[in-house]
Coordinates of C-alpha atoms in Angstrom, one line a residue:
M478 CA 56.6 45.2 91.3
R479 CA 55.0 48.7 90.6
F480 CA 57.1 51.9 91.4
N481 CA 55.4 55.1 92.1
I482 CA 58.4 57.3 91.9
F483 CA 58.5 60.6 90.7
P484 CA 61.6 62.7 89.1
P485 CA 63.4 64.9 91.4
E486 CA 62.4 69.1 91.5
G487 CA 64.8 71.4 90.0
L488 CA 66.5 73.1 92.8
K489 CA 65.9 76.5 91.2
S490 CA 62.3 75.8 91.4
I491 CA 62.3 75.0 95.1
E492 CA 61.2 77.3 97.5
P493 CA 63.3 78.2 100.8
R494 CA 60.7 77.0 102.9
F495 CA 61.0 73.4 101.6
H496 CA 64.4 73.0 102.8
V497 CA 64.4 71.3 106.1
E498 CA 66.5 73.0 109.0
P499 CA 70.2 71.3 109.2
R500 CA 69.6 70.4 112.7
A501 CA 66.3 68.6 112.0
I502 CA 67.6 66.5 108.9
A503 CA 68.5 63.0 110.5
K504 CA 65.3 62.9 112.6
T505 CA 63.1 63.8 109.6
I506 CA 65.0 61.1 107.4
E507 CA 64.8 58.7 110.4
R508 CA 61.2 59.3 110.8
E509 CA 60.6 58.4 107.3
L510 CA 62.8 55.3 107.1
S511 CA 60.4 53.5 110.1
R512 CA 58.1 53.3 107.2
K513 CA 60.3 51.2 105.1
P514 CA 59.5 53.5 101.8
L515 CA 60.7 52.9 98.2
A516 CA 62.6 55.4 96.5
G517 CA 64.4 56.3 93.3
L518 CA 68.0 57.0 92.8
Y519 CA 68.2 59.6 89.8
P520 CA 71.2 61.0 87.8
V521 CA 72.0 64.4 89.2
D522 CA 71.2 66.3 86.3
G523 CA 67.5 64.4 86.4
D524 CA 67.9 63.0 82.9
G525 CA 67.5 59.2 83.1
A526 CA 65.6 56.5 84.6
A527 CA 65.4 55.6 88.4
L528 CA 66.8 52.8 90.0
P529 CA 64.2 51.6 92.6
V530 CA 65.4 51.2 96.1
S531 CA 64.2 50.2 99.4
M532 CA 65.0 52.6 102.2
L533 CA 66.1 50.5 105.0
D534 CA 67.7 52.3 108.2
I535 CA 70.4 54.6 109.2
R536 CA 73.5 52.6 110.6
Q537 CA 76.4 54.7 112.2
G538 CA 75.3 57.8 110.6
L539 CA 74.9 56.0 107.0
I540 CA 71.7 55.9 105.1
V541 CA 71.3 52.3 104.1
M542 CA 69.2 51.5 100.7
K543 CA 68.6 48.2 99.2
P544 CA 68.5 48.0 95.4
E545 CA 65.3 46.3 93.8
I546 CA 66.7 45.6 90.6
K547 CA 70.3 45.3 89.1
P548 CA 71.0 48.5 86.7
E549 CA 72.3 47.8 83.2
G550 CA 76.1 47.6 83.2
G551 CA 76.0 46.4 87.1
F552 CA 76.6 48.6 90.1
T553 CA 80.2 49.8 89.2
S554 CA 78.8 53.0 87.5
L555 CA 77.2 54.0 90.6
I556 CA 79.9 53.5 93.1
G557 CA 81.4 56.5 94.3
G558 CA 79.2 58.8 92.5
R559 CA 76.1 61.2 93.2
R560 CA 72.5 60.3 93.1
I561 CA 69.5 62.1 93.8
V562 CA 67.4 60.2 95.9
V563 CA 63.4 60.7 95.8
L564 CA 60.9 59.3 98.3
C565 CA 57.1 59.8 97.7
G566 CA 54.8 59.2 100.3
E567 CA 51.2 60.0 101.2
S568 CA 51.9 63.7 102.2
G569 CA 54.6 64.7 99.5
K570 CA 58.0 64.2 98.1
M571 CA 61.3 64.0 99.9
Q572 CA 64.6 64.2 98.1
F573 CA 68.4 64.8 98.9
L574 CA 71.7 64.6 97.3
A575 CA 73.5 61.0 98.0
T576 CA 77.4 61.3 97.7
G577 CA 80.0 58.8 97.9
L578 CA 77.6 55.8 97.2
R579 CA 79.1 52.4 97.9
L580 CA 78.1 48.6 98.4
N581 CA 78.5 47.1 101.9
E582 CA 78.8 43.6 102.5
E583 CA 75.4 43.0 102.3
G584 CA 75.1 44.3 98.7
N585 CA 73.2 47.4 99.7
F586 CA 73.9 51.0 98.9
V587 CA 75.2 53.0 101.8
C588 CA 75.6 56.9 101.7
P589 CA 76.3 59.6 104.3
M590 CA 73.6 61.8 106.1
P591 CA 72.9 64.7 103.6
A592 CA 73.9 68.2 104.4
D593 CA 70.5 69.2 102.6
L594 CA 66.9 67.9 102.8
I595 CA 64.1 68.9 100.7
L596 CA 60.7 67.9 101.7
I597 CA 57.8 69.1 99.3
Q598 CA 54.2 68.6 100.5
R599 CA 51.3 67.8 97.8
R600 CA 49.4 70.9 99.5
K601 CA 50.2 74.4 98.3
E602 CA 51.8 74.5 102.0
F603 CA 52.7 72.8 104.8
R604 CA 50.0 71.5 107.0
T605 CA 51.4 70.7 110.6
L606 CA 49.2 68.9 113.2
G607 CA 48.6 70.9 116.4
P608 CA 51.0 70.1 119.3
A609 CA 48.1 68.5 121.7
D610 CA 49.2 71.0 124.3
D611 CA 46.4 71.4 126.6
D612 CA 47.7 74.9 127.6
L613 CA 47.7 76.1 123.9
N614 CA 44.6 78.0 122.5
F615 CA 43.5 80.1 119.9
V616 CA 41.2 82.8 121.2
L617 CA 38.3 84.0 119.1
C618 CA 37.3 87.8 120.3
L619 CA 33.7 87.7 119.5
G620 CA 32.9 91.5 120.7
A621 CA 31.4 93.0 123.7
G622 CA 34.3 91.7 125.7
Q623 CA 33.3 88.1 125.0
E624 CA 36.3 85.6 124.1
L625 CA 36.1 82.1 123.2
L626 CA 39.0 79.4 123.5
T627 CA 39.4 77.0 120.7
K628 CA 41.9 74.1 119.9
V629 CA 44.2 74.3 117.0
I630 CA 43.8 71.0 115.1
D631 CA 46.4 72.0 112.3
I632 CA 48.0 75.0 111.0
S633 CA 49.9 76.3 108.0
D634 CA 51.9 79.4 106.9
H635 CA 48.5 81.2 106.1
G636 CA 45.5 79.0 107.4
I637 CA 44.7 77.0 110.6
L638 CA 41.9 74.5 111.5
L639 CA 39.8 75.2 114.9
D640 CA 38.1 73.1 117.0
I641 CA 35.2 74.8 118.4
R642 CA 32.4 73.8 120.9
L643 CA 29.2 73.4 119.0
G644 CA 26.7 76.5 119.7
A645 CA 29.3 78.5 121.3
T646 CA 29.3 81.0 118.3
E647 CA 28.0 81.2 114.8
V648 CA 30.3 79.4 112.4
E649 CA 29.6 79.8 108.8
V650 CA 31.8 80.2 105.7
G651 CA 32.6 83.9 104.7
R652 CA 32.3 85.0 108.5
Y653 CA 35.3 87.1 109.6
W654 CA 36.8 86.8 113.3
H655 CA 39.0 89.9 114.1
S656 CA 41.6 90.3 116.7
G657 CA 42.1 86.7 117.5
Y658 CA 45.2 85.4 119.1
F659 CA 47.4 82.4 120.2
E660 CA 47.6 82.1 124.2
R661 CA 49.6 79.8 126.2
L662 CA 49.4 80.4 129.8
R663 CA 50.9 84.1 130.2
S664 CA 52.1 84.4 126.6
R665 CA 50.0 85.5 123.6
S666 CA 50.7 86.5 120.1
T667 CA 49.8 89.7 118.5
T668 CA 46.3 89.9 117.2
I669 CA 45.3 88.0 114.0
D670 CA 42.2 88.1 112.0
L671 CA 40.7 84.9 109.9
V672 CA 37.9 84.4 107.7
I673 CA 36.3 81.0 107.6
K674 CA 36.7 78.8 104.5
N675 CA 35.0 75.5 105.6
V676 CA 33.1 74.1 108.1
R677 CA 32.9 70.4 109.2
P678 CA 31.9 68.2 111.9
G679 CA 34.2 67.7 114.9
A680 CA 35.5 64.6 116.1
D681 CA 33.0 64.7 119.0
I682 CA 29.1 65.1 118.5
D683 CA 29.5 68.5 120.6
R684 CA 32.2 69.8 118.5
I685 CA 32.8 71.5 115.1
R686 CA 35.6 72.7 113.1
A687 CA 36.5 75.8 111.3
G688 CA 39.1 75.9 108.6
C689 CA 40.0 79.5 108.3
E690 CA 42.6 81.7 106.6
L691 CA 44.6 84.6 107.4
Y692 CA 42.7 87.9 106.5
E693 CA 45.1 90.7 105.3
P694 CA 47.6 90.0 107.9
K695 CA 50.1 92.4 109.2
K696 CA 53.7 91.7 108.9
L697 CA 54.3 91.0 112.4
A698 CA 51.0 88.7 112.5
L699 CA 52.2 86.8 109.6
K700 CA 55.6 86.4 111.2
E701 CA 54.2 85.0 114.6
F702 CA 51.8 82.7 112.8
E703 CA 54.7 81.4 110.3
S704 CA 56.8 81.1 113.5
T705 CA 53.8 79.1 115.4
R706 CA 53.5 76.6 112.5
S707 CA 57.5 76.2 112.2
A708 CA 58.0 75.8 116.1
I709 CA 55.4 72.9 116.3
E710 CA 57.0 71.3 113.1
N711 CA 60.4 71.4 114.2
A712 CA 60.0 70.4 117.8
R713 CA 57.8 67.2 116.3
V714 CA 60.9 66.3 114.2
Q715 CA 63.1 66.4 117.2
S716 CA 61.0 64.5 119.3
R717 CA 60.4 67.4 121.8
L718 CA 56.8 68.3 121.1
N719 CA 56.2 69.1 124.8
R720 CA 58.3 71.7 124.4
W721 CA 57.3 73.1 121.1
Y722 CA 56.4 76.6 122.5
L723 CA 60.2 77.2 123.1
G724 CA 60.8 78.0 119.1
A725 CA 57.7 80.3 118.8
C726 CA 58.8 84.1 118.9
W727 CA 55.9 85.5 120.7
H728 CA 56.4 82.8 123.6
E729 CA 58.0 84.6 126.8

């Protein structure tokens, strides 16, 4: 069996935004374990080969891992110790510190739920899928009092992918949209300026998608934009996506 496992990241090089909120750690790990991923157990100092394991499930608050090979010297050296667990998936890398390792009656490793979880995407920034909330729009201000409602396909801390009705407005790379804002029912964010970075067909023949970046954002705009992405992602992890807006700082 071939294992595609990568060494852990040094803690000093990890940005704070890659640390999962403590209340979302269990749900995040549970969601990843549903895919039955392979992982590697690394020495805490990162100096050494990985012991490949299959991530099985969570039982009574303990993470269960099946060793795929028997390490040199057997399992005794790992019992009671600490290892860094690294999982690599399609979207990035997850790692956490496993403490108090022991073997259960089935010969699998178990360890308590970690207090800190690091989730690193391959992209420069986290890209979070929109919440599929029919009441959420990003409103483009087209001038002369004209506004256009668009749908949020995904969002990062500094970018957004919008779904737009084909022909509703000019959509071309390099075009600027000024004074747009998030809107949900009676709540709206501060104004946000965007610049179009890429254009692609939409899922339907009468739709088009525009990938945009924030353009010279003010501190408040940046805060509310980041708050929106974080609120959607945290709500998805906690399985309450239908109430994502409760975590957005601009939502009343």
